Amino acid sequence: MIQALLDAGFPPRTAAWANWTVFYLILGITQEQQAESTEAAGLAAAFDDAEFPALRAASAYVTAGTFDERFEFELGMQVTALKAELGRTVPASCDGG
């Protein structure tokens, strides 16, 4: 992955740290999946607390979706961020534009 990022034009630090970002995502979602319990569906109700309005507003989505759906979303967000970073990193004269 680091080589692919370097080949795409990312500086070495960004390539290495982006690699860690994806690696940590994979580790985290794997740990979450392995620790899944039958109580997960009831967790949203625990977030129904007026003291935490943002969490209350998003509570239906905290445990929603499958692990695959959430992983694809999270990885997509990272790819979007990397594309934006590449746009800031590579001068227009070097990216064909």
PDB file of C-alpha atoms in Angstrom:
ATOM      1  CA  MET A   1       0.000   0.000   0.000  1.00  0.00           C
ATOM      2  CA  ILE A   2       2.816   2.399   0.811  1.00  0.00           C
ATOM      3  CA  GLN A   3       4.359   1.815  -2.615  1.00  0.00           C
ATOM      4  CA  ALA A   4       1.012   2.434  -4.331  1.00  0.00           C
ATOM      5  CA  LEU A   5       0.646   5.724  -2.463  1.00  0.00           C
ATOM      6  CA  LEU A   6       4.215   6.759  -3.300  1.00  0.00           C
ATOM      7  CA  ASP A   7       3.603   5.864  -6.958  1.00  0.00           C
ATOM      8  CA  ALA A   8       0.476   8.051  -6.867  1.00  0.00           C
ATOM      9  CA  GLY A   9       2.624  11.008  -5.825  1.00  0.00           C
ATOM     10  CA  PHE A  10       2.186  11.154  -2.069  1.00  0.00           C
ATOM     11  CA  PRO A  11       5.178  12.195   0.035  1.00  0.00           C
ATOM     12  CA  PRO A  12       6.709   9.374   2.123  1.00  0.00           C
ATOM     13  CA  ARG A  13       5.243  10.619   5.428  1.00  0.00           C
ATOM     14  CA  THR A  14       1.722  10.784   4.008  1.00  0.00           C
ATOM     15  CA  ALA A  15       2.090   7.345   2.395  1.00  0.00           C
ATOM     16  CA  ALA A  16       3.297   5.781   5.646  1.00  0.00           C
ATOM     17  CA  TRP A  17       0.703   7.452   7.849  1.00  0.00           C
ATOM     18  CA  ALA A  18      -2.144   6.740   5.416  1.00  0.00           C
ATOM     19  CA  ASN A  19      -1.089   3.105   5.573  1.00  0.00           C
ATOM     20  CA  TRP A  20      -1.423   3.214   9.359  1.00  0.00           C
ATOM     21  CA  THR A  21      -4.823   4.889   9.059  1.00  0.00           C
ATOM     22  CA  VAL A  22      -6.210   2.048   6.952  1.00  0.00           C
ATOM     23  CA  PHE A  23      -4.471  -0.558   9.108  1.00  0.00           C
ATOM     24  CA  TYR A  24      -6.034   0.899  12.264  1.00  0.00           C
ATOM     25  CA  LEU A  25      -9.448   0.977  10.590  1.00  0.00           C
ATOM     26  CA  ILE A  26      -9.134  -2.713   9.763  1.00  0.00           C
ATOM     27  CA  LEU A  27      -7.953  -3.571  13.285  1.00  0.00           C
ATOM     28  CA  GLY A  28     -10.708  -1.532  14.891  1.00  0.00           C
ATOM     29  CA  ILE A  29     -13.583  -2.912  12.885  1.00  0.00           C
ATOM     30  CA  THR A  30     -12.213  -6.443  13.290  1.00  0.00           C
ATOM     31  CA  GLN A  31     -12.079  -5.992  17.053  1.00  0.00           C
ATOM     32  CA  GLU A  32     -15.596  -4.533  17.050  1.00  0.00           C
ATOM     33  CA  GLN A  33     -16.904  -7.436  14.994  1.00  0.00           C
ATOM     34  CA  GLN A  34     -15.245 -10.034  17.214  1.00  0.00           C
ATOM     35  CA  ALA A  35     -16.647  -8.387  20.343  1.00  0.00           C
ATOM     36  CA  GLU A  36     -20.183  -8.064  18.962  1.00  0.00           C
ATOM     37  CA  SER A  37     -22.835  -9.150  21.372  1.00  0.00           C
ATOM     38  CA  THR A  38     -26.557  -9.675  21.143  1.00  0.00           C
ATOM     39  CA  GLU A  39     -26.966  -6.535  23.259  1.00  0.00           C
ATOM     40  CA  ALA A  40     -25.678  -4.260  20.486  1.00  0.00           C
ATOM     41  CA  ALA A  41     -29.146  -3.588  19.115  1.00  0.00           C
ATOM     42  CA  GLY A  42     -30.255  -2.207  22.475  1.00  0.00           C
ATOM     43  CA  LEU A  43     -27.377   0.245  22.733  1.00  0.00           C
ATOM     44  CA  ALA A  44     -29.179   2.966  20.770  1.00  0.00           C
ATOM     45  CA  ALA A  45     -31.728   3.265  23.568  1.00  0.00           C
ATOM     46  CA  ALA A  46     -28.903   3.926  26.031  1.00  0.00           C
ATOM     47  CA  PHE A  47     -27.992   7.040  24.032  1.00  0.00           C
ATOM     48  CA  ASP A  48     -31.451   8.559  24.485  1.00  0.00           C
ATOM     49  CA  ASP A  49     -30.231  11.157  26.935  1.00  0.00           C
ATOM     50  CA  ALA A  50     -31.148  14.836  26.618  1.00  0.00           C
ATOM     51  CA  GLU A  51     -27.782  15.732  28.157  1.00  0.00           C
ATOM     52  CA  PHE A  52     -26.073  14.595  24.922  1.00  0.00           C
ATOM     53  CA  PRO A  53     -28.210  16.011  22.086  1.00  0.00           C
ATOM     54  CA  ALA A  54     -25.815  15.176  19.240  1.00  0.00           C
ATOM     55  CA  LEU A  55     -25.513  11.557  20.310  1.00  0.00           C
ATOM     56  CA  ARG A  56     -29.268  11.417  20.845  1.00  0.00           C
ATOM     57  CA  ALA A  57     -29.873  12.708  17.307  1.00  0.00           C
ATOM     58  CA  ALA A  58     -27.550  10.098  15.782  1.00  0.00           C
ATOM     59  CA  SER A  59     -28.400   7.228  18.123  1.00  0.00           C
ATOM     60  CA  ALA A  60     -30.318   5.255  15.497  1.00  0.00           C
ATOM     61  CA  TYR A  61     -27.155   5.084  13.397  1.00  0.00           C
ATOM     62  CA  VAL A  62     -24.617   4.217  16.095  1.00  0.00           C
ATOM     63  CA  THR A  63     -25.279   0.501  15.727  1.00  0.00           C
ATOM     64  CA  ALA A  64     -27.026   0.565  12.332  1.00  0.00           C
ATOM     65  CA  GLY A  65     -25.716  -1.196   9.253  1.00  0.00           C
ATOM     66  CA  THR A  66     -23.533  -4.214   8.840  1.00  0.00           C
ATOM     67  CA  PHE A  67     -19.820  -4.299   9.521  1.00  0.00           C
ATOM     68  CA  ASP A  68     -19.235  -4.472   5.766  1.00  0.00           C
ATOM     69  CA  GLU A  69     -21.422  -1.414   5.133  1.00  0.00           C
ATOM     70  CA  ARG A  70     -19.698   0.614   7.816  1.00  0.00           C
ATOM     71  CA  PHE A  71     -16.238  -0.512   6.665  1.00  0.00           C
ATOM     72  CA  GLU A  72     -16.998   0.483   3.060  1.00  0.00           C
ATOM     73  CA  PHE A  73     -18.259   3.875   4.247  1.00  0.00           C
ATOM     74  CA  GLU A  74     -15.215   4.459   6.472  1.00  0.00           C
ATOM     75  CA  LEU A  75     -12.747   3.357   3.819  1.00  0.00           C
ATOM     76  CA  GLY A  76     -14.524   5.555   1.281  1.00  0.00           C
ATOM     77  CA  MET A  77     -14.135   8.528   3.620  1.00  0.00           C
ATOM     78  CA  GLN A  78     -10.407   7.840   3.885  1.00  0.00           C
ATOM     79  CA  VAL A  79     -10.049   7.539   0.113  1.00  0.00           C
ATOM     80  CA  THR A  80     -11.886  10.852  -0.290  1.00  0.00           C
ATOM     81  CA  ALA A  81      -9.525  12.482   2.209  1.00  0.00           C
ATOM     82  CA  LEU A  82      -6.490  11.038   0.434  1.00  0.00           C
ATOM     83  CA  LYS A  83      -7.718  12.367  -2.913  1.00  0.00           C
ATOM     84  CA  ALA A  84      -8.086  15.814  -1.370  1.00  0.00           C
ATOM     85  CA  GLU A  85      -4.628  15.550   0.189  1.00  0.00           C
ATOM     86  CA  LEU A  86      -3.122  14.479  -3.116  1.00  0.00           C
ATOM     87  CA  GLY A  87      -4.690  17.529  -4.735  1.00  0.00           C
ATOM     88  CA  ARG A  88      -2.917  19.732  -2.174  1.00  0.00           C
ATOM     89  CA  THR A  89       0.347  17.799  -2.390  1.00  0.00           C
ATOM     90  CA  VAL A  90       0.872  17.452  -6.147  1.00  0.00           C
ATOM     91  CA  PRO A  91       1.324  20.705  -8.066  1.00  0.00           C
ATOM     92  CA  ALA A  92      -1.056  21.126 -11.029  1.00  0.00           C
ATOM     93  CA  SER A  93       1.875  20.917 -13.472  1.00  0.00           C
ATOM     94  CA  CYS A  94       2.715  17.406 -12.172  1.00  0.00           C
ATOM     95  CA  ASP A  95      -0.767  15.867 -12.163  1.00  0.00           C
ATOM     96  CA  GLY A  96      -1.558  16.265 -15.838  1.00  0.00           C
ATOM     97  CA  GLY A  97      -3.828  19.251 -15.223  1.00  0.00           C
TER      98      GLY A  97
END
